CSV table of C-alpha atoms in Angstrom, one decimal:
chain,number,residue,atom,x,y,z
V,840,MET,CA,-12.6,-9.4,-2.8
V,841,ALA,CA,-13.7,-12.2,-0.5
V,842,LYS,CA,-16.9,-11.6,1.3
V,843,ARG,CA,-16.5,-11.7,5.1
V,844,GLY,CA,-18.8,-12.9,7.8
V,845,ARG,CA,-20.3,-10.3,10.1
V,846,MET,CA,-19.0,-9.5,13.5
V,847,PRO,CA,-20.8,-7.6,16.2
V,848,SER,CA,-19.6,-4.0,16.0
V,849,PRO,CA,-18.3,-2.3,19.1
V,850,GLN,CA,-20.9,0.4,18.5
V,851,GLY,CA,-23.7,-2.1,18.6
V,852,LEU,CA,-22.7,-3.7,21.8
V,853,SER,CA,-22.6,-2.5,25.4
V,854,ARG,CA,-19.2,-2.6,27.0
V,855,ARG,CA,-18.3,-5.9,28.5
V,856,ARG,CA,-21.5,-7.4,27.1
V,857,LEU,CA,-21.5,-11.2,28.0
V,858,LEU,CA,-24.0,-13.5,26.3
V,859,ARG,CA,-24.0,-16.0,29.1
V,860,LEU,CA,-26.2,-18.6,27.5
V,861,ALA,CA,-24.9,-21.5,29.5
V,862,GLY,CA,-22.6,-20.4,32.4
V,863,VAL,CA,-18.9,-20.3,32.7
V,864,ALA,CA,-16.0,-22.2,31.2
V,865,ALA,CA,-13.1,-23.7,33.2
V,866,VAL,CA,-9.6,-22.5,32.6
V,867,ALA,CA,-7.2,-25.3,31.6
V,868,SER,CA,-4.4,-25.7,34.1
V,869,HIS,CA,-0.6,-25.3,33.7
V,870,TRP,CA,0.9,-26.7,30.5
V,871,GLY,CA,-1.2,-29.9,30.3
V,872,TRP,CA,-4.5,-28.1,29.6
V,873,ALA,CA,-6.3,-30.5,31.8
V,874,GLY,CA,-9.9,-29.8,32.7
V,875,SER,CA,-13.2,-29.7,30.9
V,876,ILE,CA,-15.7,-27.0,29.9
V,877,THR,CA,-18.9,-27.4,31.9
V,878,ALA,CA,-21.8,-25.1,32.5
V,879,SER,CA,-24.9,-25.1,34.6
V,880,ALA,CA,-28.3,-24.4,33.0
V,881,GLY,CA,-31.4,-24.9,35.1
V,882,GLY,CA,-29.6,-27.1,37.5
V,883,ALA,CA,-28.3,-29.5,34.9
V,884,GLN,CA,-24.7,-29.9,33.8
V,885,ALA,CA,-24.1,-29.2,30.1
V,886,SER,CA,-21.1,-28.7,27.8
V,887,ALA,CA,-21.2,-25.1,26.5
V,888,PRO,CA,-19.0,-22.0,26.1
V,889,THR,CA,-19.3,-18.5,27.5
V,890,CYS,CA,-20.0,-16.2,24.6
V,891,VAL,CA,-18.1,-12.9,24.7
V,892,ALA,CA,-18.2,-10.5,21.7
V,893,ARG,CA,-14.9,-8.7,21.2
V,894,PRO,CA,-13.9,-5.6,19.1
V,895,ARG,CA,-11.8,-5.8,16.0
V,896,GLN,CA,-8.5,-4.1,15.8
V,897,THR,CA,-6.0,-3.3,13.1
V,898,GLU,CA,-3.8,-6.0,11.6
V,899,GLY,CA,-0.8,-3.8,11.6
V,900,PRO,CA,2.2,-3.9,9.3
V,901,TYR,CA,3.8,-7.2,10.4
V,902,PHE,CA,1.3,-9.9,9.6
V,903,VAL,CA,2.9,-12.7,7.5
V,904,ASP,CA,0.7,-15.6,6.3
V,905,ALA,CA,3.5,-18.0,7.2
V,906,ARG,CA,1.2,-21.2,7.2
V,907,LEU,CA,3.1,-22.6,10.2
V,908,GLU,CA,0.9,-25.1,12.0
V,909,ARG,CA,2.4,-25.4,15.4
V,910,SER,CA,1.5,-25.0,19.0
V,911,ASP,CA,4.9,-23.8,20.4
V,912,LEU,CA,5.9,-20.5,18.7
V,913,ARG,CA,9.1,-19.9,20.6
V,914,THR,CA,11.4,-21.7,18.1
V,915,ASP,CA,12.5,-20.3,14.8
V,916,PRO,CA,11.9,-23.2,12.3
V,917,THR,CA,14.6,-21.8,9.9
V,918,ASP,CA,17.5,-22.6,12.3
V,919,GLY,CA,16.0,-24.3,15.4
V,920,THR,CA,17.0,-21.5,17.8
V,921,ARG,CA,14.6,-20.7,20.6
V,922,LYS,CA,13.8,-17.1,21.6
V,923,PRO,CA,14.5,-16.3,25.3
V,924,GLY,CA,11.8,-14.9,27.5
V,925,VAL,CA,9.0,-15.7,30.0
V,926,PRO,CA,6.7,-18.5,28.6
V,927,VAL,CA,3.0,-18.0,28.3
V,928,ALA,CA,0.6,-20.9,27.7
V,929,LEU,CA,-2.5,-19.5,26.0
V,930,ALA,CA,-5.8,-21.1,25.1
V,931,PHE,CA,-8.3,-19.6,22.7
V,932,HIS,CA,-11.9,-20.6,23.3
V,933,VAL,CA,-13.7,-19.7,20.0
V,934,SER,CA,-17.5,-19.8,19.8
V,935,ARG,CA,-20.1,-19.0,17.2
V,936,LEU,CA,-23.2,-16.9,17.5
V,937,ASP,CA,-26.1,-17.9,15.3
V,938,GLY,CA,-29.0,-15.6,16.4
V,939,GLU,CA,-29.2,-16.5,20.1
V,940,ALA,CA,-27.5,-19.9,19.9
V,941,CYS,CA,-24.0,-20.1,21.2
V,942,THR,CA,-21.9,-23.1,20.3
V,943,PRO,CA,-18.1,-24.0,20.1
V,944,LEU,CA,-16.6,-23.3,16.7
V,945,PRO,CA,-14.4,-26.2,15.4
V,946,GLY,CA,-12.1,-26.0,12.4
V,947,ALA,CA,-11.3,-22.3,12.7
V,948,VAL,CA,-7.7,-21.2,12.0
V,949,VAL,CA,-6.2,-19.1,14.8
V,950,ASP,CA,-3.0,-17.2,13.9
V,951,LEU,CA,-0.8,-15.6,16.5
V,952,TRP,CA,2.2,-13.2,15.8
V,953,GLN,CA,4.1,-10.9,18.1
V,954,CYS,CA,7.5,-9.4,18.8
V,955,ASP,CA,10.1,-11.0,20.9
V,956,ALA,CA,11.5,-9.8,24.3
V,957,LEU,CA,13.4,-7.0,22.5
V,958,GLY,CA,10.6,-5.7,20.3
V,959,VAL,CA,11.6,-7.6,17.1
V,960,TYR,CA,9.2,-9.3,14.8
V,961,SER,CA,10.2,-12.1,12.4
V,962,GLY,CA,9.5,-12.3,8.7
V,963,VAL,CA,9.6,-8.6,8.0
V,964,GLN,CA,11.8,-5.6,7.3
V,965,ASP,CA,11.2,-3.0,10.0
V,966,LEU,CA,9.6,0.2,8.8
V,967,ALA,CA,12.0,2.2,11.0
V,968,GLY,CA,15.1,0.2,9.9
V,969,ARG,CA,15.7,-1.4,13.3
V,970,PHE,CA,15.8,-5.0,11.9
V,971,ASP,CA,15.5,-7.2,8.8
V,972,THR,CA,14.2,-10.6,9.7
V,973,ARG,CA,12.5,-11.6,6.4
V,974,GLU,CA,14.1,-15.1,6.5
V,975,GLN,CA,13.0,-15.9,10.1
V,976,ARG,CA,9.7,-17.2,11.5
V,977,PHE,CA,10.0,-17.0,15.3
V,978,LEU,CA,6.8,-16.2,17.3
V,979,ARG,CA,4.5,-17.0,14.4
V,980,GLY,CA,2.1,-19.9,13.9
V,981,TYR,CA,-1.4,-21.1,13.8
V,982,GLN,CA,-3.6,-23.8,15.3
V,983,VAL,CA,-7.0,-25.1,14.2
V,984,THR,CA,-9.7,-25.2,16.8
V,985,ASP,CA,-10.8,-28.6,18.0
V,986,SER,CA,-14.3,-29.9,18.6
V,987,ARG,CA,-14.6,-27.7,21.7
V,988,GLY,CA,-13.5,-24.6,19.8
V,989,MET,CA,-10.1,-24.5,21.5
V,990,ALA,CA,-6.7,-23.6,20.1
V,991,ARG,CA,-3.7,-23.8,22.3
V,992,PHE,CA,-0.3,-22.1,22.1
V,993,THR,CA,2.9,-21.8,24.0
V,994,THR,CA,4.5,-18.4,23.3
V,995,LEU,CA,6.5,-15.7,25.2
V,996,TYR,CA,5.5,-12.6,27.1
V,997,PRO,CA,6.0,-9.9,24.5
V,998,GLY,CA,8.5,-7.1,24.7
V,999,TRP,CA,7.8,-3.6,23.4
V,1000,TYR,CA,8.7,-1.2,20.6
V,1001,SER,CA,8.2,2.6,20.4
V,1002,GLY,CA,4.7,3.9,20.0
V,1003,ARG,CA,2.8,0.9,21.1
V,1004,ALA,CA,1.6,-0.8,24.3
V,1005,VAL,CA,2.6,-4.4,24.8
V,1006,HIS,CA,0.4,-6.6,22.7
V,1007,ILE,CA,-0.1,-9.9,20.8
V,1008,HIS,CA,-1.8,-10.0,17.4
V,1009,PHE,CA,-4.3,-12.7,16.5
V,1010,LYS,CA,-6.5,-13.5,13.4
V,1011,ILE,CA,-9.3,-16.0,13.2
V,1012,ARG,CA,-10.4,-17.4,9.8
V,1013,THR,CA,-13.1,-20.0,9.1
V,1014,ALA,CA,-11.9,-20.8,5.6
V,1015,PRO,CA,-8.5,-19.3,4.7
V,1016,GLU,CA,-8.4,-21.0,1.3
V,1017,ALA,CA,-11.9,-20.1,0.2
V,1018,GLU,CA,-13.3,-17.0,-1.5
V,1019,ARG,CA,-16.0,-16.7,1.3
V,1020,GLY,CA,-15.3,-16.9,4.9
V,1021,LEU,CA,-15.0,-15.0,8.1
V,1022,ASP,CA,-11.7,-13.1,8.7
V,1023,PHE,CA,-11.5,-11.5,12.2
V,1024,THR,CA,-8.4,-9.7,13.3
V,1025,SER,CA,-7.6,-8.1,16.7
V,1026,GLN,CA,-5.0,-7.8,19.4
V,1027,LEU,CA,-4.5,-8.9,23.0
V,1028,TYR,CA,-3.1,-6.6,25.7
V,1029,LEU,CA,-1.4,-7.3,29.0
V,1030,ASP,CA,-1.9,-5.8,32.4
V,1031,ASP,CA,0.5,-2.9,32.9
V,1032,ALA,CA,1.5,-3.8,36.4
V,1033,LEU,CA,2.4,-7.4,35.3
V,1034,THR,CA,4.3,-6.0,32.3
V,1035,ASP,CA,6.3,-3.8,34.7
V,1036,ARG,CA,7.4,-6.9,36.7
V,1037,VAL,CA,8.1,-9.1,33.7
V,1038,HIS,CA,10.1,-6.4,31.9
V,1039,GLN,CA,12.5,-6.0,34.9
V,1040,GLN,CA,13.8,-9.5,34.1
V,1041,ALA,CA,16.4,-10.5,31.5
V,1042,PRO,CA,16.3,-10.3,28.5
V,1043,TYR,CA,13.5,-7.7,28.6
V,1044,ALA,CA,15.5,-5.3,30.8
V,1045,GLU,CA,18.0,-4.9,28.0
V,1046,ARG,CA,15.4,-2.8,26.1
V,1047,GLY,CA,14.8,-0.4,29.0
V,1048,PRO,CA,11.5,1.0,30.2
V,1049,ARG,CA,8.7,1.0,27.6
V,1050,ASN,CA,7.4,4.5,26.5
V,1051,VAL,CA,3.7,3.6,26.0
V,1052,ARG,CA,1.3,2.1,28.5
V,1053,ASN,CA,-2.2,0.8,27.7
V,1054,ALA,CA,-4.1,4.0,28.4
V,1055,ARG,CA,-1.8,6.0,26.1
V,1056,ASP,CA,-1.9,3.6,23.2
V,1057,GLY,CA,-4.1,5.1,20.4
V,1058,ILE,CA,-5.3,1.7,19.1
V,1059,TYR,CA,-6.2,0.5,22.6
V,1060,ARG,CA,-8.1,3.7,23.4
V,1061,ARG,CA,-10.0,4.0,20.1
V,1062,SER,CA,-10.9,0.4,19.5
V,1063,GLY,CA,-12.0,-1.2,22.8
V,1064,GLY,CA,-8.7,-2.3,24.2
V,1065,ASP,CA,-10.1,-2.7,27.7
V,1066,GLU,CA,-12.2,-5.6,26.3
V,1067,LEU,CA,-9.0,-7.3,24.9
V,1068,VAL,CA,-6.9,-7.5,28.1
V,1069,LEU,CA,-5.6,-11.0,28.6
V,1070,GLU,CA,-5.8,-12.2,32.2
V,1071,LEU,CA,-2.8,-14.3,33.1
V,1072,THR,CA,-2.1,-16.6,36.1
V,1073,GLU,CA,1.4,-17.3,37.3
V,1074,SER,CA,2.4,-20.9,36.8
V,1075,GLY,CA,5.9,-22.1,37.5
V,1076,ALA,CA,8.4,-20.0,35.5
V,1077,GLY,CA,5.7,-18.5,33.3
V,1078,TYR,CA,2.0,-17.8,33.0
V,1079,THR,CA,-1.2,-19.4,31.7
V,1080,GLY,CA,-4.2,-17.6,30.3
V,1081,ALA,CA,-7.5,-18.3,28.4
V,1082,PHE,CA,-9.2,-15.9,26.0
V,1083,ARG,CA,-12.8,-16.3,25.0
V,1084,ILE,CA,-14.3,-14.8,21.9
V,1085,ALA,CA,-17.6,-15.3,20.1
V,1086,LEU,CA,-18.0,-14.7,16.3
V,1087,GLU,CA,-21.3,-13.8,14.7
V,1088,MET,CA,-21.7,-16.2,11.8
V,1089,SER,CA,-25.1,-15.3,10.4
């Protein structure tokens, strides 16, 4: 079995612990991702991330290592159709922690996968028999972090399925092809009030009201879900958001 890198455990960290070694990072704007990452340290301007340790969460039954390198996840590459829904532009800011040093992590593979507006995943046969999408690949893909540790995606606001709060899965790997390498998996959650508003729109409304909110989701409650809530800002017909995560590499 491949040996994994170490991550800070939720038990070893205080809630919302921020290792602010260099200040704050600017959120890229709208779909163009303009803006730079700057920080103030001792009055001087320096390029650096904000390090935020996050808890792991379960991979779940629907991960498919599809090896689709793409930024826009909304289209199914098998037939070219685009899934309907509210667009979300999402930037991951990935950093590495070596002792007390915090630096951007380039070259990491960031995978995203999620259900569509009606709660359907691609690439799998549903355990409850609701769907069989094994030949499809919508709302799946990966990006490699750049020199600033950033990976950018355009996806959709997710729908829901029974037993779970609304969420997006992600996995970060430093060397997917190697025997050794860090493999970190977790989930993003959305604000309940925002989900209420989005899910009143088509096509989400076809599914009806969801039956689990964040506080009633067992994975959210047990595994630090409050540290994994994605903050979104309204932008045109959709939303933008940035998620920062620091991985302990030593």
